[in-house]
Amino acid sequence: MSQEPNNNTFEDYSAEDIRILDGLEAVRLRPGMYIGSTDQHGLHHLVYEIVYNSIDEAMAGYCDRTQVTIHKDNSVTVADNGRGIPVEIHPATNTSALEAVMTRLHAGAKFGGHTYTVSSGLHGVGASVVNALSSWLNVEVNRQGKVYRHEYQQGTPISDLKVIGDTDATGTTITFLADTEIFGDIDYDFDTICQRLKELAYLNKNLEISFKDERIDQEATFYFEGGIASLVRRFNRNRQVLHYQPIYLSGAVDSTIVEVAVQYNDGFTESTLSFANCVNTIDGGTHLTGFRSALTRVLNDYSRKNKLLKDTEPNLTGDDVRDGLTAIISVKLAEPQFEGQTKAKLGNPELKAQVEGVVADGLSLHLEQHPDEAKAIIEKCLIAAKAREAARKARDLIFKRSGFEAATLPGKLASCSESDPRECELYLVEGDSAGGSAKQGRDRRFQAILPLRGKILNVEKARKDKVFEHEEIRAIITALGAGVGDQLDFSRLRYHRIIIMTDADVDGSHIRTLLLTFFYRNMVELISQGHLFIAQPPLYCIRAGKQRFWTYSEKEKDAKLKELKGNKSELQRYKGLGEMSAEQLWETTMNPASRTLLKVEIKDAMTADHIFHMLMGSEVPPRKSFIQAHAKSVRNLDI
Ligand code: 0RA
């Protein structure tokens, strides 16, 4: 055997090592800095962090399988068939490379000529952070014919690196128990992890990811030969597509890997998702800009060259080429810069030209080679251009004169007196009668009310010009003041909290979904920047003597009734907002001191797009089964 396992004992630790221990101590002191938070999100991040290491190995071409297992005690194993973490003594640290990887922040990239490391995590932190935040962690490495094992507690080795057997295989198996001193609760959610692993499998086409949850005896395996092209196909699976195969383009520029998959459908909405190092960049960024600019340019060039667009006709706009577009952009780069409040926007300036180059070259070639597809796509874009012209006319009706300010506010809007938008709230209220109570009950200093009559137009099924002709939608756009489409300007937003307030019944939830769909499709920034909320009216009022208790869920009601047992209590169920008086509405649902608001978040854009299309799209059968399957979770409004 050419390498000696590390024989350091704790006493042998040099000053250098102490500094390193300080490093991991810093992780334990401020875990949020390394994994974002210590709630369930941060907990799940530990699992993903180890999986990202396997993904690195897969990208380097040495690994095609990783298996994640959650054990009954909530310890987690991630096993891959990569090269195995190197075990030889590293002269710089005088420890095994393995120990350095497990105990030094950002040590991973330094060893074994690992020139290309994709740090997919929010902070790209790696195995040492997981180690630091685990009450115990064991690594087993299969490498060069041997099985090595090293054990740690709270990031510190508690044994020497040992050879425990022989093997023909290669790979790394890490098992850890997240530290309850750090996380409190270490209960993993099967669905959340499943969803993320599936997404990672789509984004890494050469990797099979299996997942087993021994707590509930469930397992799943994800492997997508087509990678993001498979994902695009899946998105479009209930839509009529204009070309059967998604167009898949890829290339490497400098150290960046670019992949794009595109498929048009006959719908009116765009579903484009972008990723950087497997992180969903909800707010886009330079990679998305590069993609869009190449798409518009290539389709225009092709149209002109092939006389699909007459010399007298204007160019197709960016919007024209995005109607009915389903696209995934995935880039992998050495040092991603994530920008913005939510760190969900890619900032690296070089990415624009890199993506633009790969897409322009690949797409031009593809169109030349597939003229039928090109024709179908461009005809669709030309129809979109015509519809857009009609929509522009309809929109101009909203803004009678030139600017937004000039637009007359809708008559039904009860404005507030405060003028600083950061202080202001707009309630979108279902029905005129509840709207009336809300107007009476509100604090008119900062709360504005817009009652909505009847159903909102289903934007998923309507052409754009029809959307902007719809009276309720126009009222919402005008009241918000930020415009829409290419004139959207959030600096003009008149309310920083927009609160959807509907009845707690089927109609109410339908209207809420229609509103969410409208915002998701037309003003997604409103959601990603945290401006959109759902009011939570009470479900029950319990009267016991002179006392009155509001409860907001079945569980809360049952608990309260149990608590009051013995006292004679009276239960009233509220089906509609209209059943409450103005004071009651204020007290239970609108008063910032006592209300609960649900903030709408796009936790998972992939699911969101899918849900909206399923719930609101025109294909009926999938919608039915979806509503049945998810009826219970509809109250929980993570989209
Ligand atoms: C450092 C260097 C090399 C591989 C790895 C780390 C590595 C880490 C993990 C963590 C989980 N699975 C992993 N697989 C690999 C390069 C190895 C070499 O050059 O032989």
XYZ file of C-alpha atoms and ligand atoms in Angstrom:
659
model
C 0.000 0.000 0.000
C 1.529 3.263 -1.019
C -0.265 5.529 1.398
C -0.022 5.434 5.134
C -3.203 6.251 6.916
C -3.015 9.337 9.048
C -1.739 8.550 12.527
C -2.271 11.910 14.118
C -3.664 11.837 17.577
C -5.417 14.765 19.099
C -2.262 15.848 20.986
C -0.292 16.062 17.754
C -2.422 18.863 16.440
C -0.309 21.774 15.331
C -1.132 25.456 15.525
C -2.345 25.177 11.947
C -4.841 22.515 12.960
C -6.123 24.613 15.818
C -6.851 27.384 13.369
C -8.811 24.890 11.314
C -10.745 23.744 14.345
C -11.546 27.397 14.847
C -12.844 27.388 11.272
C -15.357 24.630 11.949
C -16.169 26.210 15.299
C -17.156 29.314 13.337
C -19.544 27.144 11.327
C -21.181 25.894 14.526
C -21.361 29.390 15.958
C -22.973 30.948 12.908
C -24.451 28.082 10.878
C -26.798 30.416 9.029
C -23.817 31.998 7.294
C -22.939 28.647 5.737
C -26.227 26.902 5.090
C -28.677 29.812 5.018
C -30.707 28.860 8.094
C -31.092 26.231 10.794
C -34.700 25.435 10.009
C -35.822 22.525 7.857
C -34.493 24.297 4.787
C -30.977 24.388 6.269
C -31.329 20.805 7.424
C -32.190 19.619 3.907
C -29.261 21.636 2.644
C -26.889 19.242 4.469
C -28.110 16.377 2.316
C -27.859 18.378 -0.906
C -24.351 19.567 -0.041
C -23.068 15.987 -0.026
C -25.008 15.140 -3.170
C -23.357 18.115 -4.911
C -20.001 16.421 -4.288
C -21.232 13.359 -6.159
C -22.497 15.645 -8.918
C -18.989 17.133 -9.194
C -17.617 13.632 -9.600
C -20.271 12.862 -12.216
C -19.418 16.035 -14.115
C -15.772 15.093 -14.070
C -16.865 11.818 -15.668
C -16.128 9.434 -12.812
C -19.498 8.795 -11.188
C -22.887 7.749 -12.523
C -24.798 6.724 -9.398
C -25.592 8.224 -6.036
C -27.931 6.849 -3.411
C -29.467 8.896 -0.614
C -30.946 7.079 2.378
C -32.718 8.539 5.375
C -32.529 6.086 8.257
C -35.100 5.596 11.013
C -33.087 7.748 13.451
C -32.915 10.584 10.873
C -29.274 9.905 10.100
C -28.592 10.160 6.376
C -26.308 8.218 4.054
C -25.123 9.500 0.700
C -23.202 6.875 -1.269
C -21.676 7.305 -4.715
C -19.530 5.314 -7.124
C -17.036 8.084 -7.881
C -13.278 7.892 -7.435
C -13.553 8.108 -3.657
C -12.104 10.972 -1.668
C -8.279 10.710 -1.805
C -6.758 9.255 1.370
C -3.053 9.903 0.867
C -1.277 12.194 3.313
C -1.260 15.698 2.041
C 2.119 17.341 2.720
C 0.658 20.790 3.268
C -1.585 19.692 6.109
C 0.103 16.518 7.291
C -3.288 14.840 7.409
C -5.017 12.620 4.912
C -6.626 14.493 2.049
C -9.851 12.928 3.291
C -9.500 14.571 6.666
C -8.700 17.889 5.027
C -11.820 17.631 2.868
C -13.895 16.828 5.935
C -12.458 19.463 8.273
C -11.306 22.417 6.196
C -13.626 24.961 4.700
C -13.365 24.966 0.921
C -10.626 22.323 0.910
C -12.371 20.182 -1.673
C -11.043 21.868 -4.773
C -7.398 21.742 -3.773
C -6.860 18.033 -4.017
C -6.395 15.525 -6.771
C -6.253 18.043 -9.590
C -9.968 18.670 -9.179
C -9.755 21.657 -11.492
C -13.448 21.967 -12.085
C -15.585 22.223 -9.013
C -19.174 23.245 -9.197
C -20.353 24.585 -5.915
C -24.052 24.196 -6.328
C -25.027 25.189 -2.821
C -26.384 28.509 -1.763
C -22.923 29.174 -0.421
C -21.035 26.334 -2.041
C -19.781 25.060 1.268
C -19.089 21.366 0.980
C -18.653 18.374 3.197
C -16.732 20.072 6.026
C -19.734 22.222 6.882
C -21.980 19.169 7.024
C -19.380 17.541 9.247
C -19.245 20.537 11.580
C -23.032 20.552 11.950
C -23.403 16.815 12.593
C -23.324 15.214 16.018
C -21.524 12.345 14.297
C -20.352 11.585 10.777
C -18.646 8.546 9.239
C -16.931 8.418 5.877
C -16.140 5.243 4.031
C -13.985 5.435 0.938
C -13.465 2.646 -1.566
C -10.249 3.391 -3.366
C -7.215 1.573 -4.673
C -8.482 -1.828 -3.535
C -9.137 -0.839 0.066
C -12.036 0.267 2.192
C -11.093 3.199 4.442
C -13.148 4.527 7.314
C -12.901 7.725 9.324
C -15.217 8.871 12.118
C -16.006 12.323 13.446
C -18.045 14.028 16.128
C -19.169 17.612 15.668
C -16.515 17.956 12.966
C -13.595 16.550 14.990
C -11.984 13.184 14.160
C -12.525 10.664 16.952
C -10.435 7.927 15.394
C -7.559 7.492 12.991
C -8.271 6.836 9.364
C -8.490 3.036 9.260
C -8.333 0.398 6.564
C -11.284 -1.887 7.286
C -11.277 -4.182 4.264
C -10.596 -4.862 0.617
C -12.750 -3.957 -2.350
C -12.811 -3.798 -6.142
C -15.162 -0.856 -6.093
C -14.517 2.859 -5.894
C -16.683 5.491 -4.282
C -17.543 7.495 -1.211
C -20.173 6.799 1.431
C -20.911 9.488 3.997
C -23.328 8.940 6.869
C -24.192 11.746 9.265
C -26.632 12.656 11.989
C -27.527 16.345 11.949
C -26.829 17.880 15.335
C -29.979 18.661 17.334
C -27.967 21.292 19.221
C -27.888 23.189 15.937
C -31.167 22.261 14.274
C -33.472 21.441 17.144
C -35.721 19.415 14.920
C -34.051 17.049 12.450
C -37.141 15.662 10.762
C -36.634 15.507 6.988
C -39.527 15.893 4.574
C -39.706 13.091 2.026
C -41.541 15.080 -0.657
C -39.235 18.090 -0.488
C -36.093 15.994 -0.781
C -37.644 13.818 -3.469
C -38.536 16.867 -5.522
C -35.063 18.370 -5.236
C -33.290 15.101 -6.075
C -35.515 14.693 -9.097
C -34.682 18.211 -10.215
C -30.971 17.449 -9.748
C -31.355 14.305 -11.862
C -32.932 16.367 -14.653
C -30.063 18.830 -14.415
C -27.372 16.127 -14.479
C -28.283 13.733 -17.208
C -25.434 11.340 -16.633
C -26.298 10.701 -13.016
C -28.788 8.257 -11.504
C -30.037 9.447 -8.121
C -31.886 7.027 -5.865
C -33.670 7.979 -2.720
C -34.825 5.737 0.077
C -36.653 6.805 3.201
C -36.496 3.977 5.733
C -38.733 5.879 8.161
C -41.739 5.469 5.881
C -40.476 2.662 3.680
C -40.599 4.630 0.441
C -38.133 4.849 -2.374
C -37.642 6.464 -5.744
C -35.000 6.490 -8.461
C -34.421 9.336 -10.874
C -32.499 9.082 -14.083
C -33.182 11.157 -17.175
C -31.243 10.230 -20.256
C -32.290 13.447 -21.980
C -31.580 15.688 -18.965
C -33.176 19.107 -19.336
C -34.684 18.072 -22.686
C -36.646 15.423 -20.771
C -37.743 18.110 -18.352
C -38.995 20.360 -21.149
C -40.884 17.450 -22.632
C -42.421 16.736 -19.241
C -43.540 20.342 -18.847
C -45.219 20.189 -22.214
C -46.689 16.760 -21.761
C -50.267 18.008 -21.578
C -49.760 20.738 -24.150
C -49.965 20.590 -27.913
C -46.389 20.943 -29.113
C -45.304 22.494 -32.417
C -42.354 20.147 -32.835
C -42.124 16.719 -31.301
C -38.515 16.750 -30.066
C -37.291 19.531 -27.784
C -34.366 21.371 -29.348
C -31.302 20.639 -27.218
C -28.241 22.882 -27.480
C -25.042 22.607 -25.494
C -21.488 23.806 -25.472
C -18.514 24.612 -23.288
C -17.044 28.103 -23.384
C -13.922 28.677 -21.317
C -14.762 26.823 -18.105
C -18.509 27.326 -18.421
C -20.868 24.563 -19.499
C -24.038 25.759 -21.219
C -27.116 23.619 -21.855
C -30.427 24.780 -23.264
C -33.593 22.875 -24.178
C -36.451 24.527 -26.039
C -39.871 23.370 -27.197
C -42.794 25.442 -28.423
C -46.430 24.669 -27.663
C -49.612 26.196 -29.047
C -50.350 28.123 -25.810
C -49.897 31.773 -24.971
C -47.682 31.661 -21.938
C -43.955 31.318 -21.523
C -42.423 28.764 -19.160
C -38.721 29.423 -18.983
C -36.653 28.222 -16.059
C -33.015 29.059 -15.603
C -30.427 27.384 -13.402
C -26.864 28.156 -12.428
C -24.961 25.270 -10.849
C -28.265 23.482 -10.310
C -29.699 26.438 -8.378
C -32.942 27.732 -9.815
C -32.335 31.410 -10.598
C -35.910 32.596 -10.182
C -34.914 36.178 -10.921
C -32.978 35.193 -14.033
C -29.704 36.951 -14.714
C -27.039 37.164 -17.377
C -27.522 33.593 -18.642
C -31.213 34.233 -19.238
C -30.508 37.557 -20.944
C -28.006 35.862 -23.253
C -30.502 33.147 -24.132
C -33.306 35.584 -24.868
C -31.225 37.818 -27.020
C -29.928 34.875 -29.102
C -33.427 33.446 -29.517
C -34.871 36.711 -30.811
C -31.922 37.404 -33.097
C -31.765 33.923 -34.640
C -35.511 33.704 -35.286
C -35.483 37.132 -36.935
C -32.437 36.332 -39.042
C -33.939 33.055 -40.172
C -37.301 34.673 -40.958
C -35.699 37.378 -43.088
C -33.380 35.013 -44.879
C -36.220 32.646 -45.744
C -38.763 35.351 -46.554
C -41.097 34.299 -43.743
C -41.029 37.928 -42.660
C -41.613 40.513 -45.374
C -39.135 43.358 -45.834
C -41.863 45.825 -44.883
C -42.767 44.030 -41.647
C -41.062 44.957 -38.364
C -38.846 42.485 -36.504
C -40.355 39.951 -34.127
C -39.988 41.248 -30.595
C -38.687 39.311 -27.610
C -42.265 38.857 -26.430
C -43.346 37.543 -29.832
C -40.803 34.738 -29.772
C -41.661 33.740 -26.196
C -45.379 33.012 -26.526
C -45.856 29.283 -26.101
C -42.172 28.783 -25.329
C -41.037 26.200 -22.813
C -37.321 26.446 -22.154
C -34.707 25.413 -19.627
C -31.336 27.104 -19.424
C -28.734 25.414 -17.263
C -25.212 26.723 -16.844
C -22.379 25.386 -14.731
C -19.563 27.731 -13.905
C -16.617 27.896 -11.548
C -17.499 30.973 -9.532
C -21.155 31.882 -9.699
C -22.128 35.285 -8.360
C -25.664 35.222 -7.041
C -27.198 38.642 -6.694
C -30.284 40.337 -5.388
C -32.218 40.100 -2.162
C -32.969 36.425 -2.565
C -29.640 35.525 -4.225
C -31.724 34.126 -7.051
C -30.198 36.112 -9.920
C -26.987 35.212 -11.727
C -24.644 38.188 -12.013
C -21.512 36.949 -13.836
C -21.266 39.329 -16.805
C -19.376 36.885 -19.052
C -22.322 34.497 -19.001
C -24.409 36.634 -21.334
C -22.036 36.268 -24.296
C -21.249 32.650 -23.454
C -24.879 31.558 -23.494
C -25.724 33.820 -26.411
C -22.920 32.257 -28.455
C -23.893 28.643 -27.761
C -27.591 29.294 -28.415
C -27.083 31.385 -31.548
C -24.739 28.864 -33.182
C -26.718 25.807 -32.169
C -30.139 27.184 -32.953
C -29.220 28.601 -36.399
C -27.816 25.245 -37.369
C -30.850 23.416 -36.028
C -33.279 25.619 -37.950
C -31.292 25.203 -41.182
C -31.432 21.447 -40.730
C -35.110 21.324 -39.724
C -36.972 23.788 -41.972
C -40.402 22.335 -41.091
C -39.864 22.984 -37.415
C -38.529 26.441 -38.191
C -41.625 27.255 -40.201
C -44.025 26.053 -37.497
C -42.214 28.073 -34.832
C -42.010 31.255 -36.861
C -45.640 31.105 -37.953
C -46.549 30.867 -34.298
C -44.364 33.923 -33.545
C -46.072 35.874 -36.322
C -49.484 35.109 -34.831
C -48.141 36.234 -31.468
C -46.972 39.491 -33.054
C -50.485 40.136 -34.373
C -52.074 39.314 -31.016
C -49.565 41.587 -29.331
C -50.563 44.473 -31.533
C -54.193 43.870 -30.539
C -53.130 43.620 -26.886
C -51.236 46.885 -27.138
C -54.373 48.592 -28.343
C -56.366 47.062 -25.503
C -53.699 48.123 -23.020
C -53.703 51.656 -24.296
C -57.337 51.730 -23.277
C -56.202 51.186 -19.702
C -53.771 54.058 -19.828
C -55.912 56.551 -21.621
C -53.185 59.086 -21.976
C -49.507 58.267 -22.277
C -48.198 57.481 -18.797
C -49.372 55.358 -15.887
C -50.027 58.386 -13.719
C -52.480 59.616 -16.244
C -54.545 56.454 -15.952
C -57.736 56.963 -14.013
C -57.917 54.807 -10.935
C -60.741 52.300 -10.951
C -63.941 53.674 -9.477
C -64.355 50.834 -6.997
C -60.920 51.373 -5.466
C -61.012 52.839 -1.975
C -57.535 54.395 -1.738
C -55.599 55.079 1.419
C -54.244 58.424 2.551
C -50.595 57.423 3.066
C -48.475 58.020 -0.027
C -45.315 56.044 0.781
C -45.835 52.725 -1.050
C -43.744 50.852 1.523
C -46.411 51.605 4.106
C -49.389 50.861 1.885
C -51.481 47.732 1.527
C -53.969 46.833 -1.149
C -56.645 44.278 -0.321
C -58.085 42.439 -3.305
C -61.424 41.367 -1.891
C -63.830 38.819 -3.303
C -67.273 40.253 -3.798
C -68.878 43.632 -3.292
C -70.400 42.846 0.084
C -67.146 41.744 1.703
C -65.541 44.680 -0.093
C -68.013 46.936 1.726
C -67.172 45.479 5.144
C -63.464 45.760 4.382
C -63.869 49.400 3.404
C -65.651 50.101 6.694
C -63.365 48.020 8.859
C -59.974 49.018 7.445
C -57.450 51.549 8.663
C -57.892 54.018 5.831
C -54.538 55.602 6.528
C -52.589 52.771 4.886
C -55.106 50.150 3.726
C -56.743 50.399 0.319
C -59.544 48.116 -0.836
C -60.323 46.863 -4.328
C -63.472 44.726 -4.438
C -63.500 42.199 -7.278
C -66.782 41.107 -8.723
C -67.259 37.552 -9.918
C -64.548 35.479 -11.494
C -61.227 36.723 -12.702
C -60.414 35.764 -16.260
C -58.386 32.586 -16.515
C -55.175 33.942 -18.035
C -53.864 30.473 -18.699
C -56.505 29.895 -21.342
C -56.912 33.360 -22.828
C -55.078 35.255 -25.502
C -53.080 38.231 -24.258
C -55.351 40.856 -25.793
C -58.356 39.317 -24.041
C -56.484 39.373 -20.742
C -55.961 43.103 -20.900
C -59.513 43.779 -21.992
C -60.878 42.072 -18.898
C -62.330 44.668 -16.553
C -61.246 43.204 -13.201
C -57.709 42.611 -14.452
C -57.494 46.144 -15.773
C -58.681 47.448 -12.410
C -55.928 45.485 -10.634
C -53.202 46.650 -13.019
C -54.269 50.273 -12.745
C -54.591 50.152 -8.964
C -51.085 48.672 -8.608
C -49.710 51.410 -10.842
C -46.660 49.471 -12.055
C -47.941 48.791 -15.570
C -47.674 45.416 -17.250
C -45.817 43.623 -20.047
C -42.886 45.522 -21.506
C -43.978 48.634 -19.590
C -43.774 46.914 -16.214
C -41.883 49.125 -13.768
C -41.895 48.080 -10.148
C -40.529 51.376 -8.929
C -44.022 52.706 -9.585
C -45.764 50.071 -7.468
C -48.231 51.945 -5.245
C -48.586 49.237 -2.581
C -45.814 47.047 -1.215
C -48.243 44.581 0.278
C -50.906 43.178 -1.991
C -53.238 40.971 -0.011
C -55.659 38.532 -1.569
C -58.719 38.136 0.662
C -61.241 35.516 -0.439
C -63.867 33.324 1.196
C -62.801 30.047 2.743
C -64.851 28.012 0.268
C -64.411 26.431 -3.160
C -65.228 29.622 -5.061
C -62.868 31.594 -2.890
C -60.027 29.202 -3.496
C -60.735 29.238 -7.229
C -60.605 33.032 -7.353
C -57.420 32.968 -5.321
C -55.814 30.539 -7.765
C -56.918 32.666 -10.718
C -55.353 35.735 -9.110
C -52.162 33.835 -8.290
C -51.994 32.601 -11.872
C -52.406 36.120 -13.190
C -49.625 37.445 -10.957
C -47.352 34.476 -11.627
C -47.698 34.817 -15.387
C -47.628 38.602 -15.642
C -45.818 40.002 -12.604
C -43.696 37.217 -11.176
C -41.417 39.781 -9.499
C -44.339 40.772 -7.313
C -44.083 37.283 -5.843
C -40.318 36.839 -5.873
C -39.821 40.234 -4.213
C -42.238 39.285 -1.471
C -45.096 41.685 -2.158
C -47.933 39.178 -2.463
C -49.869 37.830 0.527
C -52.958 35.812 1.331
C -55.247 36.967 4.129
C -56.279 34.323 6.643
C -59.871 34.830 7.734
C -61.000 32.686 10.659
C -62.921 29.475 10.034
C -64.776 29.395 13.334
C -65.941 31.639 16.119
C -66.384 29.942 19.470
C -68.486 31.737 22.058
C -68.165 30.692 25.678
C -70.104 32.946 28.005
C -68.959 36.449 27.319
C -65.748 35.309 25.701
C -65.200 34.910 21.995
C -62.398 32.947 20.336
C -61.465 32.974 16.683
C -59.875 29.861 15.287
C -58.206 29.599 11.907
C -58.014 25.852 11.313
C -59.879 22.675 12.188
C -57.033 21.673 14.479
C -57.111 24.964 16.342
C -60.872 24.724 16.703
C -60.737 21.195 18.081
C -58.020 22.175 20.537
C -59.987 25.182 21.750
C -63.203 23.204 22.136
C -61.321 20.608 24.142
C -59.829 23.314 26.317
C -63.264 24.815 26.938
C -64.871 21.445 27.700
C -67.351 21.761 30.524
C -68.188 25.336 29.669
C -71.144 25.711 27.441
C -69.766 26.923 24.145
C -71.341 27.823 20.873
C -69.657 27.216 17.548
C -70.142 29.277 14.447
C -68.551 28.388 11.134
C -67.688 31.226 8.776
C -68.054 30.364 5.147
C -67.797 33.822 3.737
C -66.127 37.084 4.584
C -69.543 38.688 4.200
C -70.771 36.906 7.343
C -68.477 39.025 9.471
C -69.171 42.568 10.543
C -66.717 45.285 9.601
C -65.261 45.272 13.149
C -64.928 41.504 13.156
C -63.181 41.562 9.795
C -60.732 44.150 11.101
C -60.102 42.301 14.317
C -59.614 38.852 12.797
C -58.154 39.421 9.365
C -56.959 42.960 8.724
C -55.489 44.397 11.904
C -51.689 44.044 11.541
C -51.422 43.530 15.287
C -53.594 40.418 15.339
C -53.885 39.047 11.796
C -51.844 36.329 10.125
C -50.789 36.801 6.528
C -49.432 34.017 4.375
C -46.643 35.256 2.174
C -46.795 33.739 -1.292
C -43.457 32.236 -2.211
C -42.223 30.485 -5.272
C -40.546 27.749 -3.342
C -40.139 25.654 -6.346
C -40.688 27.291 -9.677
C -40.764 23.943 -11.401
C -43.760 22.806 -9.387
C -45.351 26.235 -9.623
C -45.399 26.297 -13.370
C -46.708 22.797 -13.423
C -49.450 23.504 -10.889
C -50.658 26.594 -12.687
C -50.745 24.842 -15.983
C -52.537 21.867 -14.483
C -55.075 23.880 -12.568
C -55.718 26.493 -15.159
C -54.776 25.039 -18.520
C -57.332 23.809 -20.978
C -56.683 20.085 -20.753
C -59.332 18.768 -18.431
C -58.383 15.198 -17.466
C -55.022 15.969 -15.806
C -56.603 18.851 -13.953
C -59.197 16.596 -12.369
C -56.743 14.069 -11.057
C -54.437 16.790 -9.825
C -57.128 18.465 -7.796
C -58.123 15.156 -6.279
C -54.563 14.278 -5.401
C -53.766 17.644 -3.901
C -57.110 18.722 -2.529
C -55.785 18.567 1.002
C -52.740 20.694 0.361
C -54.568 23.464 -1.444
C -54.943 25.398 1.778
C -51.206 25.510 2.078
C -50.223 28.145 -0.375
C -46.664 27.498 -1.303
C -46.776 27.634 -5.049
C -11.539 15.739 -3.510
C -10.825 15.307 -4.611
C -11.357 14.346 -5.456
C -12.614 13.822 -5.190
C -13.339 14.248 -4.078
C -12.795 15.211 -3.247
C -14.653 13.649 -3.801
C -15.439 14.082 -2.718
C -16.668 13.473 -2.490
C -17.660 13.623 -1.534
C -18.653 12.705 -1.825
N -18.310 12.005 -2.915
C -17.101 12.445 -3.343
N -16.357 12.038 -4.379
C -15.184 12.634 -4.609
C -10.584 13.896 -6.658
C -10.178 12.448 -6.535
C -9.023 11.997 -7.413
O -8.367 12.810 -8.030
O -8.812 10.781 -7.501
